[in-house]
Short mmCIF file of C-alpha atoms in Angstrom, two decimals:
data_model
loop_
_atom_site.label_atom_id
_atom_site.label_comp_id
_atom_site.label_asym_id
_atom_site.label_seq_id
_atom_site.Cartn_x
_atom_site.Cartn_y
_atom_site.Cartn_z
CA MET A 20 0.30 0.24 -0.44
CA THR A 21 1.59 3.56 -0.37
CA ILE A 22 0.99 6.47 2.12
CA GLY A 23 -1.76 8.18 1.93
CA GLN A 24 -3.83 5.53 1.27
CA ILE A 25 -7.50 4.72 2.87
CA THR A 26 -9.67 1.57 1.50
CA VAL A 27 -12.86 0.72 3.47
CA SER A 28 -14.11 -2.70 2.31
CA ASP A 29 -17.27 -4.11 3.35
CA VAL A 30 -17.43 -1.85 6.21
CA SER A 31 -20.62 -1.39 8.48
CA LYS A 32 -21.12 -0.65 11.59
CA ARG A 33 -23.74 -1.08 14.37
CA PHE A 34 -24.15 0.10 17.46
CA ARG A 35 -25.85 -1.03 20.26
CA LEU A 36 -28.69 1.29 22.23
CA GLU A 37 -29.37 -0.20 25.23
CA ARG A 38 -32.82 0.70 27.37
CA ASN A 39 -32.63 0.90 30.81
CA ARG A 40 -28.58 -0.15 30.47
CA PRO A 41 -27.65 -1.40 34.40
CA SER A 42 -25.58 1.80 34.91
CA SER A 43 -23.97 0.39 38.78
CA LEU A 44 -23.44 -3.55 39.60
CA LYS A 45 -26.04 -3.69 42.02
CA GLU A 46 -28.81 -2.30 38.63
CA ALA A 47 -26.83 -5.81 36.30
CA LEU A 48 -27.54 -8.05 39.20
CA LEU A 49 -31.31 -7.32 40.37
CA ARG A 50 -32.36 -6.41 37.34
CA THR A 51 -35.77 -8.20 36.15
CA GLY A 52 -37.09 -9.02 32.45
CA ARG A 53 -34.96 -9.02 29.44
CA ARG A 54 -32.39 -6.18 28.50
CA ASN A 55 -34.08 -3.78 26.62
CA ILE A 56 -31.28 -3.62 23.46
CA ASP A 57 -32.31 -1.73 20.16
CA ASP A 58 -29.39 -2.05 17.33
CA PHE A 59 -28.69 0.58 14.99
CA TRP A 60 -27.05 -0.23 11.87
CA VAL A 61 -25.32 3.34 11.49
CA LEU A 62 -23.32 1.90 8.24
CA ARG A 63 -24.23 -1.12 5.69
CA ASN A 64 -20.99 -2.19 3.69
CA VAL A 65 -19.64 0.69 2.57
CA ASP A 66 -17.29 0.06 0.16
CA PHE A 67 -14.40 2.34 -1.51
CA GLU A 68 -11.07 3.23 -1.75
CA ILE A 69 -9.73 6.71 -1.79
CA GLU A 70 -6.43 7.56 -3.81
CA PRO A 71 -2.90 8.52 -1.72
CA GLY A 72 -3.28 13.12 -2.71
CA SER A 73 -6.59 13.12 -3.46
CA PHE A 74 -9.10 15.62 -1.73
CA PHE A 75 -12.42 13.64 -0.49
CA GLY A 76 -15.73 14.65 0.37
CA LEU A 77 -18.35 12.99 2.49
CA ILE A 78 -21.85 13.83 1.97
CA GLY A 79 -25.15 13.35 3.04
CA HIS A 80 -28.00 13.89 5.59
CA ASN A 81 -27.59 14.35 9.23
CA GLY A 82 -27.33 10.70 10.84
CA SER A 83 -26.42 9.85 7.50
CA GLY A 84 -23.21 8.07 8.69
CA LYS A 85 -20.33 10.56 7.49
CA SER A 86 -19.30 11.41 10.89
CA THR A 87 -19.48 7.93 11.90
CA LEU A 88 -17.12 7.02 8.89
CA LEU A 89 -14.87 9.29 9.62
CA ARG A 90 -14.66 8.52 13.26
CA LEU A 91 -13.34 4.46 11.94
CA ILE A 92 -11.49 5.81 9.35
CA ALA A 93 -9.76 7.20 12.61
CA ASN A 94 -9.07 4.78 13.94
CA ILE A 95 -11.72 5.89 17.23
CA HIS A 96 -14.14 2.65 16.93
CA ARG A 97 -13.64 -0.48 15.52
CA PRO A 98 -16.19 -1.44 12.88
CA THR A 99 -18.80 -4.60 13.19
CA SER A 100 -17.12 -6.25 10.10
CA GLY A 101 -15.49 -5.22 7.24
CA GLN A 102 -11.84 -3.61 7.56
CA ILE A 103 -10.32 -0.18 6.73
CA THR A 104 -7.03 0.12 6.43
CA THR A 105 -5.08 3.48 6.58
CA GLU A 106 -1.13 4.39 5.50
CA GLY A 107 0.64 7.41 6.45
CA ARG A 108 0.76 10.31 9.29
CA MET A 109 -2.60 10.48 10.14
CA SER A 110 -4.60 13.62 11.57
CA ALA A 111 -8.57 14.54 12.46
CA LEU A 112 -10.09 17.39 13.44
CA LEU A 113 -13.55 15.86 13.97
CA GLU A 114 -15.10 18.06 16.38
CA LEU A 115 -14.84 20.81 18.83
CA GLY A 116 -11.06 20.82 20.75
CA SER A 117 -10.86 16.78 19.57
CA GLY A 118 -7.83 15.96 20.81
CA PHE A 119 -7.34 18.39 23.62
CA HIS A 120 -7.49 17.52 27.28
CA PRO A 121 -9.16 20.44 29.21
CA ASP A 122 -6.84 20.37 32.45
CA LEU A 123 -4.07 21.14 30.10
CA THR A 124 -1.97 24.15 28.87
CA GLY A 125 -2.43 24.71 24.91
CA ARG A 126 1.02 23.77 25.25
CA GLU A 127 0.64 20.79 26.60
CA ASN A 128 -1.87 19.16 25.05
CA VAL A 129 0.32 20.61 21.74
CA TYR A 130 3.06 17.80 22.55
CA LEU A 131 -0.07 15.19 23.23
CA ASN A 132 -0.72 16.06 20.24
CA GLY A 133 1.95 15.19 18.77
CA ALA A 134 2.99 12.19 20.98
CA MET A 135 -0.37 10.52 19.78
CA LEU A 136 1.18 11.18 16.03
CA GLY A 137 4.19 9.52 17.19
CA LEU A 138 6.48 12.39 17.07
CA SER A 139 9.11 13.47 19.67
CA ARG A 140 9.24 16.11 21.48
CA ARG A 141 12.00 18.00 19.49
CA HIS A 142 9.50 18.14 16.34
CA MET A 143 6.76 19.23 18.24
CA ASN A 144 9.23 22.53 19.53
CA ASP A 145 10.34 23.28 16.25
CA ALA A 146 6.63 23.17 15.08
CA MET A 147 5.48 24.64 17.83
CA ASP A 148 6.22 28.46 17.21
CA LYS A 149 4.24 27.75 13.61
CA ILE A 150 1.66 26.25 15.46
CA ILE A 151 1.20 29.08 17.68
CA ASP A 152 1.90 31.87 15.16
CA PHE A 153 -0.55 30.02 12.70
CA SER A 154 -3.94 29.89 15.32
CA GLY A 155 -3.73 33.37 16.76
CA ILE A 156 -3.97 32.05 20.41
CA GLY A 157 -1.07 34.34 21.47
CA ASP A 158 -0.27 33.89 25.02
CA PHE A 159 -3.24 31.63 25.70
CA ILE A 160 -1.48 28.83 25.02
CA ASP A 161 -0.67 28.66 28.67
CA GLU A 162 -3.19 28.49 30.09
CA PRO A 163 -5.27 25.38 30.31
CA VAL A 164 -7.58 25.10 26.63
CA LYS A 165 -11.08 24.69 28.94
CA ILE A 166 -11.13 28.47 29.92
CA TYR A 167 -10.70 28.53 25.93
CA SER A 168 -13.31 30.12 23.73
CA SER A 169 -14.99 27.73 21.21
CA GLY A 170 -12.92 29.69 18.16
CA MET A 171 -9.65 29.22 19.85
CA TYR A 172 -10.12 25.68 20.64
CA VAL A 173 -11.25 25.26 16.78
CA ARG A 174 -8.45 27.38 15.84
CA LEU A 175 -5.28 25.97 18.13
CA GLY A 176 -6.32 22.34 16.55
CA PHE A 177 -6.20 23.15 13.67
CA ALA A 178 -3.17 24.73 13.78
CA VAL A 179 -1.83 21.22 14.98
CA SER A 180 -3.43 19.14 12.52
CA VAL A 181 -1.82 21.05 10.19
CA ASN A 182 1.55 21.60 11.47
CA VAL A 183 2.39 18.12 12.01
CA ASP A 184 3.17 17.71 8.56
CA PRO A 185 -0.13 15.02 7.78
CA GLU A 186 -0.19 11.92 4.98
CA ILE A 187 -4.08 12.10 5.90
CA LEU A 188 -6.01 14.61 7.29
CA LEU A 189 -9.75 14.29 8.27
CA VAL A 190 -12.21 17.23 8.85
CA ASP A 191 -15.41 17.28 10.20
CA GLU A 192 -16.67 20.64 9.52
CA VAL A 193 -14.94 22.18 12.38
CA ILE A 194 -13.68 24.41 9.89
CA ALA A 195 -16.61 25.99 9.85
CA VAL A 196 -16.96 27.67 13.53
CA GLY A 197 -13.92 30.04 12.60
CA ASP A 198 -14.70 33.76 11.38
CA GLU A 199 -13.90 34.56 7.88
CA ALA A 200 -10.65 35.03 7.80
CA PHE A 201 -9.72 31.87 9.76
CA GLN A 202 -11.92 30.03 7.20
CA HIS A 203 -9.86 31.16 4.22
CA ARG A 204 -6.29 30.73 6.12
CA CYS A 205 -7.78 27.09 6.28
CA MET A 206 -8.20 26.50 3.01
CA ASP A 207 -5.40 28.08 1.69
CA HIS A 208 -4.06 25.14 3.89
CA MET A 209 -5.76 22.85 2.75
CA ASN A 210 -4.15 23.60 -0.67
CA LEU A 211 -0.89 24.14 0.70
CA LEU A 212 -1.85 20.13 2.07
CA ARG A 213 -2.82 18.91 -1.19
CA GLU A 214 0.08 19.93 -2.71
CA LYS A 215 2.22 18.45 -0.99
CA GLY A 216 0.86 15.03 -1.42
CA CYS A 217 -1.42 15.02 1.68
CA THR A 218 -4.98 12.54 1.40
CA ILE A 219 -8.15 15.09 2.68
CA VAL A 220 -10.91 14.00 3.89
CA LEU A 221 -13.83 16.14 4.06
CA VAL A 222 -17.13 15.71 5.36
CA SER A 223 -19.80 18.52 5.03
CA HIS A 224 -23.37 19.10 3.75
CA ASN A 225 -22.74 22.17 2.50
CA ALA A 226 -22.45 21.27 -1.18
CA ALA A 227 -21.20 24.43 -2.61
CA LEU A 228 -18.18 24.25 -0.19
CA MET A 229 -17.13 20.18 -1.35
CA GLY A 230 -17.94 20.93 -5.12
CA ASP A 231 -15.23 23.84 -4.88
CA LEU A 232 -12.67 21.83 -2.93
CA CYS A 233 -13.12 18.15 -3.49
CA ASP A 234 -11.81 15.38 -6.48
CA THR A 235 -14.32 12.57 -5.19
CA ILE A 236 -17.58 12.49 -3.74
CA ALA A 237 -19.66 9.92 -1.85
CA TRP A 238 -22.92 10.50 -1.09
CA LEU A 239 -24.31 8.74 2.09
CA ASP A 240 -27.38 7.92 3.13
CA HIS A 241 -29.30 6.06 6.02
CA GLY A 242 -25.41 4.25 6.35
CA ARG A 243 -24.94 3.22 2.86
CA VAL A 244 -23.43 4.47 -0.32
CA LEU A 245 -26.25 6.23 -2.66
CA GLU A 246 -23.53 7.96 -5.32
CA LEU A 247 -19.80 8.15 -5.92
CA GLY A 248 -18.02 9.58 -8.33
CA GLU A 249 -16.73 12.96 -9.87
CA PRO A 250 -18.42 16.50 -7.88
CA ALA A 251 -20.25 17.48 -10.45
CA PRO A 252 -22.98 15.04 -11.28
CA VAL A 253 -23.12 13.26 -7.22
CA LEU A 254 -23.77 16.94 -5.94
CA GLU A 255 -26.11 17.57 -8.14
CA LYS A 256 -28.32 14.07 -7.45
CA TYR A 257 -27.77 14.83 -3.97
CA LEU A 258 -29.02 18.60 -4.24
CA ASP A 259 -32.56 17.13 -6.41
CA HIS A 260 -32.66 14.61 -3.99
CA MET A 261 -32.82 17.45 -1.05
CA ARG A 262 -34.89 19.70 -2.69
CA GLY A 263 -37.19 17.32 -3.57
CA GLY A 264 -37.81 17.02 0.40
CA GLY A 265 -36.18 13.12 0.42
CA THR A 266 -36.58 11.26 3.86
CA THR A 267 -34.23 13.91 4.89
CA LEU A 268 -34.86 13.20 8.49
CA THR A 269 -33.15 10.80 10.84
CA THR A 270 -35.17 7.90 11.35
CA ARG A 271 -33.39 5.86 13.29
CA ASP A 272 -35.22 2.19 11.96
CA MET B 3 20.37 3.92 21.24
CA LEU B 4 17.67 1.06 20.91
CA LYS B 5 16.25 1.51 17.78
CA LEU B 6 12.36 1.26 18.17
CA SER B 7 9.24 1.01 15.19
CA PRO B 8 7.32 4.08 14.85
CA ALA B 9 4.67 2.50 16.64
CA ALA B 10 6.78 1.50 19.84
CA GLN B 11 8.28 4.93 19.35
CA LYS B 12 4.91 6.40 19.73
CA SER B 13 3.73 4.70 22.51
CA ALA B 14 6.86 4.87 24.54
CA ASN B 15 6.22 8.89 24.04
CA LEU B 16 2.71 8.61 25.03
CA ILE B 17 3.90 6.89 28.58
CA TYR B 18 7.22 9.51 28.68
CA HIS B 19 4.00 11.79 28.47
CA PHE B 20 1.53 9.70 30.43
CA ALA B 21 4.12 9.54 33.27
CA GLN B 22 5.07 13.25 33.43
CA ARG B 23 2.38 14.30 33.71
CA GLU B 24 0.99 11.96 36.28
CA THR B 25 3.91 13.09 38.09
CA LYS B 26 3.11 16.88 37.99
CA SER B 27 0.02 16.34 38.80
CA ARG B 28 -0.09 14.93 41.78
CA TYR B 29 1.10 16.93 44.07
CA LYS B 30 -0.05 20.24 41.99
CA ARG B 31 -0.65 23.24 44.25
CA SER B 32 0.75 21.40 47.19
CA LEU B 33 3.30 23.53 49.02
CA LEU B 34 5.23 20.35 50.26
CA GLY B 35 5.31 18.00 47.40
CA TRP B 36 7.30 15.29 47.16
CA PHE B 37 7.58 14.86 50.54
CA TRP B 38 3.69 14.43 51.17
CA SER B 39 4.71 10.96 49.17
CA PHE B 40 6.78 9.94 52.63
CA ALA B 41 4.55 11.57 54.89
CA ASN B 42 2.27 8.87 53.87
CA PRO B 43 4.71 5.20 54.79
CA LEU B 44 6.43 6.98 57.40
CA THR B 45 3.47 8.12 59.63
CA THR B 46 2.10 4.27 58.68
CA VAL B 47 4.98 2.35 60.11
CA ALA B 48 4.79 4.91 63.23
CA ILE B 49 1.09 4.27 64.10
CA TYR B 50 2.00 0.32 63.19
CA SER B 51 4.96 0.39 65.35
CA PHE B 52 3.31 1.97 68.17
CA VAL B 53 0.66 0.33 68.23
CA PHE B 54 1.69 -2.72 67.97
CA GLY B 55 5.48 -2.43 69.17
CA VAL B 56 4.54 -0.70 72.15
CA VAL B 57 0.74 -0.70 73.36
CA TYR B 58 0.83 -4.61 72.36
CA ARG B 59 4.46 -5.39 73.47
CA ALA B 60 5.34 -7.01 70.33
CA SER B 61 9.15 -7.62 69.93
CA PRO B 62 10.42 -7.36 65.92
CA PRO B 63 11.28 -10.73 64.08
CA ALA B 64 14.80 -11.41 65.01
CA THR B 65 17.99 -10.91 62.65
CA GLU B 66 20.64 -12.66 62.21
CA ASN B 67 22.79 -9.80 62.94
CA GLY B 68 20.35 -7.38 64.71
CA ASN B 69 21.43 -4.37 63.91
CA ALA B 70 18.36 -3.20 62.59
CA GLU B 71 15.57 -4.82 64.58
CA ASN B 72 13.03 -3.06 64.72
CA PHE B 73 8.95 -2.93 64.06
CA GLY B 74 9.06 0.24 62.08
CA PHE B 75 11.90 -1.05 59.58
CA PHE B 76 10.06 -4.53 59.13
CA LEU B 77 7.05 -3.46 58.91
CA PHE B 78 8.05 -0.55 56.48
CA SER B 79 9.89 -2.94 54.32
CA GLY B 80 7.18 -4.69 53.84
CA LEU B 81 4.89 -2.06 53.03
CA ILE B 82 6.71 -0.51 50.09
CA ALA B 83 5.42 -3.68 48.50
CA TRP B 84 2.17 -3.53 48.59
CA ASN B 85 2.21 0.36 48.60
CA LEU B 86 3.08 -0.21 45.04
CA PHE B 87 0.81 -2.89 44.60
CA THR B 88 -2.58 -1.04 46.01
CA GLY B 89 -0.94 1.95 43.61
CA ILE B 90 -1.02 0.57 40.80
CA VAL B 91 -4.23 -0.81 41.11
CA ASN B 92 -6.42 1.70 42.24
CA GLY B 93 -4.84 3.95 39.68
CA CYS B 94 -5.32 2.60 36.50
CA MET B 95 -9.16 2.93 37.14
CA GLY B 96 -8.27 5.62 37.69
CA TRP B 97 -5.89 6.34 35.02
CA LEU B 98 -8.12 5.15 32.29
CA GLN B 99 -11.09 7.07 33.40
CA SER B 100 -8.71 10.27 33.05
CA VAL B 101 -8.61 9.36 28.90
CA SER B 102 -11.55 7.79 28.01
CA ASP B 103 -13.40 11.43 26.96
CA LEU B 104 -9.70 11.72 25.34
CA ARG B 105 -9.94 8.15 23.62
CA LYS B 106 -13.95 8.90 22.08
CA LYS B 107 -12.24 12.25 19.73
CA VAL B 108 -8.88 10.95 18.79
CA TYR B 109 -7.13 7.12 19.04
CA PHE B 110 -4.25 6.26 20.36
CA PRO B 111 -3.10 3.00 22.04
CA THR B 112 -4.71 3.86 25.93
CA GLU B 113 -2.60 1.26 27.53
CA THR B 114 0.29 4.08 27.49
CA ALA B 115 -2.15 5.64 30.03
CA LEU B 116 -1.89 3.14 32.84
CA LEU B 117 1.69 2.07 31.32
CA GLY B 118 2.50 5.99 32.01
CA GLY B 119 1.07 6.02 35.33
CA ALA B 120 2.43 2.67 36.46
CA ALA B 121 6.10 3.90 36.04
CA SER B 122 5.42 7.41 37.77
CA ASN B 123 3.72 4.87 40.81
CA ALA B 124 7.26 2.77 40.49
CA VAL B 125 9.23 5.86 40.63
CA GLN B 126 8.05 6.89 43.17
CA THR B 127 8.50 3.91 45.03
CA SER B 128 11.90 3.40 43.97
CA LEU B 129 12.84 6.76 45.99
CA GLU B 130 11.54 5.32 49.47
CA ALA B 131 13.30 2.30 48.51
CA LEU B 132 16.09 4.29 48.13
CA VAL B 133 15.66 5.77 51.02
CA LEU B 134 15.31 1.96 53.42
CA VAL B 135 18.52 0.57 51.44
CA ALA B 136 19.81 4.05 52.86
CA ILE B 137 19.36 3.63 56.91
CA MET B 138 19.86 -0.02 56.02
CA ALA B 139 23.28 0.95 55.22
CA ALA B 140 23.67 2.77 57.80
CA LEU B 141 22.28 0.61 60.05
CA SER B 142 25.07 -1.79 58.98
CA ASN B 143 22.42 -3.86 57.97
CA LEU B 144 22.80 -4.35 54.58
CA SER B 145 23.65 -6.94 52.50
CA TRP B 146 23.88 -8.58 48.50
CA THR B 147 20.74 -9.84 48.74
CA VAL B 148 18.97 -6.24 48.73
CA VAL B 149 18.47 -7.15 44.81
CA PHE B 150 15.75 -9.25 46.29
CA LEU B 151 13.74 -5.93 46.94
CA LEU B 152 13.94 -5.35 43.70
CA VAL B 153 12.85 -7.79 42.16
CA ALA B 154 10.07 -7.84 44.65
CA LEU B 155 8.51 -4.76 42.86
CA LEU B 156 9.10 -5.34 39.73
CA PHE B 157 6.86 -8.97 40.54
CA THR B 158 4.89 -6.15 42.07
CA ILE B 159 4.81 -4.03 39.77
CA ALA B 160 3.63 -6.76 36.90
CA PHE B 161 1.07 -8.03 39.17
CA GLY B 162 -0.81 -5.09 39.68
CA LEU B 163 -0.75 -4.33 36.06
CA GLY B 164 -2.62 -7.25 35.66
CA VAL B 165 -4.67 -6.70 37.71
CA GLY B 166 -5.27 -2.93 36.79
CA PHE B 167 -5.42 -3.65 33.08
CA VAL B 168 -8.87 -5.92 34.20
CA ALA B 169 -10.31 -3.19 37.13
CA ALA B 170 -9.63 -0.79 35.05
CA ILE B 171 -11.82 -1.75 32.31
CA MET B 172 -14.58 -3.27 34.02
CA ASN B 173 -14.74 -0.23 36.39
CA ALA B 174 -15.06 1.33 32.78
CA ARG B 175 -18.41 0.32 32.52
CA TYR B 176 -19.22 0.19 36.08
CA ARG B 177 -18.00 2.44 38.46
CA ASP B 178 -18.70 -0.26 41.23
CA ILE B 179 -15.64 -1.63 40.50
CA PHE B 180 -13.67 1.43 42.10
CA TYR B 181 -15.32 1.34 45.52
CA LEU B 182 -15.02 -2.83 46.11
CA VAL B 183 -11.96 -2.75 44.90
CA GLY B 184 -10.93 -0.49 47.20
CA VAL B 185 -13.09 -2.92 50.37
CA LEU B 186 -11.37 -5.80 48.96
CA LEU B 187 -7.95 -3.95 48.61
CA ASN B 188 -8.07 -2.65 52.82
CA VAL B 189 -9.36 -6.84 53.74
CA GLY B 190 -5.67 -7.67 51.85
CA PHE B 191 -4.04 -5.76 53.94
CA PHE B 192 -4.57 -7.28 56.92
CA LEU B 193 -4.80 -10.80 55.24
CA VAL B 194 -1.24 -10.54 53.76
CA PRO B 195 1.73 -10.24 56.13
CA VAL B 196 2.16 -6.66 56.34
CA VAL B 197 2.08 -5.53 60.08
CA TYR B 198 2.43 -9.35 61.33
CA PRO B 199 5.34 -12.06 60.25
CA VAL B 200 3.78 -15.78 58.30
CA SER B 201 4.98 -17.00 61.82
CA PHE B 202 2.51 -15.89 63.89
CA VAL B 203 -0.37 -17.05 61.67
CA PRO B 204 -1.66 -20.85 63.13
CA GLU B 205 -1.37 -23.24 60.69
CA GLN B 206 -5.35 -24.84 60.81
CA LYS B 207 -8.11 -23.16 61.62
CA TRP B 208 -11.65 -23.88 61.04
CA GLY B 209 -10.13 -27.50 59.09
CA LEU B 210 -8.75 -24.68 56.85
CA PRO B 211 -4.92 -24.52 56.26
CA ILE B 212 -5.19 -20.97 56.50
CA ARG B 213 -1.07 -20.67 56.90
CA ALA B 214 -0.32 -21.40 53.91
CA LEU B 215 -3.25 -19.91 52.34
CA VAL B 216 -2.00 -16.69 54.14
CA GLU B 217 1.86 -17.77 52.45
CA TRP B 218 0.57 -18.77 49.42
CA ASN B 219 -1.22 -15.74 47.78
CA PRO B 220 0.46 -13.11 44.95
CA PRO B 221 1.19 -10.16 47.05
CA ALA B 222 2.54 -11.94 50.21
CA LEU B 223 4.53 -13.98 48.38
CA PHE B 224 5.83 -10.79 47.00
CA VAL B 225 5.80 -8.30 50.68
CA GLY B 226 7.80 -11.70 51.81
CA ILE B 227 10.73 -11.74 49.33
CA ALA B 228 10.99 -7.61 50.03
CA ARG B 229 11.20 -8.60 53.41
CA ASP B 230 13.88 -11.65 52.89
CA GLY B 231 16.35 -9.24 50.32
CA VAL B 232 16.30 -5.91 52.61
CA TYR B 233 15.15 -6.89 56.83
CA PHE B 234 16.24 -10.78 57.37
CA LEU B 235 19.19 -10.72 54.18
CA GLU B 236 18.22 -14.03 53.82
CA VAL B 237 18.42 -15.69 49.99
CA PRO B 238 14.56 -16.36 49.67
CA THR B 239 13.28 -20.05 49.37
CA LEU B 240 13.09 -20.86 45.33
CA GLY B 241 9.26 -21.89 45.91
CA HIS B 242 8.41 -18.92 46.81
CA LEU B 243 10.26 -17.13 44.07
CA ALA B 244 8.95 -20.16 41.04
CA ALA B 245 5.92 -18.66 42.24
CA ALA B 246 6.09 -15.08 42.78
CA SER B 247 7.01 -15.52 39.59
CA ALA B 248 4.76 -17.16 38.26
CA TRP B 249 1.56 -15.17 39.31
CA ALA B 250 3.43 -12.30 38.16
CA THR B 251 3.69 -13.30 34.65
CA LEU B 252 0.78 -14.71 34.68
CA THR B 253 -1.18 -12.43 35.65
CA LEU B 254 -0.24 -9.89 33.90
CA ALA B 255 -0.40 -11.76 30.42
CA VAL B 256 -4.59 -12.18 31.22
CA GLY B 257 -4.58 -8.87 31.79
CA TRP B 258 -3.10 -7.26 28.96
CA THR B 259 -4.97 -9.71 26.85
CA TYR B 260 -7.81 -9.04 28.77
CA PHE B 261 -7.35 -5.70 27.97
CA ARG B 262 -6.20 -5.27 23.91
CA ALA B 263 -9.38 -7.82 23.77
CA ARG B 264 -11.67 -4.55 25.32
CA SER B 265 -9.76 -1.47 25.22
CA MET B 266 -11.43 -0.25 21.90
CA ASP B 267 -14.58 -0.58 23.36
CA ILE B 268 -14.04 2.34 25.56
CA SER B 269 -14.48 5.35 23.15
CA GLU B 270 -18.21 3.83 22.45
CA GLU B 271 -18.67 3.61 27.11
CA PRO B 272 -21.59 6.41 27.05
#
């Protein structure tokens, strides 16, 4: 496998929703009646390959499973069946403050993030100034991140993610939180990373943004891939479907 | 320099990070800092020396040269292994809990948090051991058998991690486990011959061979080996060493296997 490649082969993911799940041993031992388990399949038989260096978009309605798929690629969850393989150093920006420990300072979190990516302290020392500069956090870098505003969280997270030379970058809409100027900087930086050959996977339901950025788009609906291919035709079908009032509501069936 | 694979290097960095964090945070915002890590065992030793040595007039178990024959030293030489064991088991549950939110947002090998915490505990225990060995040297009660203190502490770390791995995963599901383990460890402190020598235990009682039960349970073996090496200056029996190493390796292997099988589910706990 070449660096930057992502292979998703026949992946399904089930979440167990257990009603009245016992939260203590006492409840677990004294429970009467049957366990109340609802199986909910978030993803079903998802199968595709992401080429090294490509900009891949995942689009779909709320609850379509696109974020879950991204989390599976990031190795946060394990697929219920099927397999995902990734090759190369992967950095993920999944949600607000992802990968930050609230009690640690911004600087300590940068080191922790570096360690999680397998980068040495020395490497992070070199990148530190760039990261602080890019995030625009200033002196707050030595304050615990729990006092940060949501914008600061995202800016620092993004600054770390793009300044550690990732070979794969996973982004889940977080860039939408920053202000205009910051969003522009994010776009510039993602383009720069793409030129360096970094594979980027972006999750969004902003069709216009996806059309501008992506080489390939997968449209997820209720956990299945409906369309996969060039942005223009996929987005057209997606928008038609959405305008037609397609089943956009999340029905947890 | 040892060359590690990228994955091992990454784990090593993370273990170092978590160890450092644990060490720093332990006595954060305290004026006396590391002093507290000695205050606890020292007061325990003082209290038990008073109760057993003064009130009950129990004479400390005799040693060959009699130089360090003191109930406090007898107690401390065993307590050091026991405290390391409880520190790691209790710690593992807390360390996993403290990274579980983080693990829901980003992937990293969770065992590094437990290994890092244990490393921090091991460093602290080493300092206590150095103090003990220095006192023993000053009282000229020291011999090469002191290596068995080190052996006992290594066994204790392996066994403690094995138990801790299992306890941490179970505690992620049911928070009761933390309290249950606390109660069991409290009971264990008196069932393990830390404050009394094994020879005080009657061989038979209620039709049970209770001395053998007390003598051969794993924490008691570690406590005994540590004490042989640094207090009695004797070579532990081969039986004790064999049993201790078997307990340590088996428990660690079982705990590790269980942890690896379940640690990916941590991110799905509500």
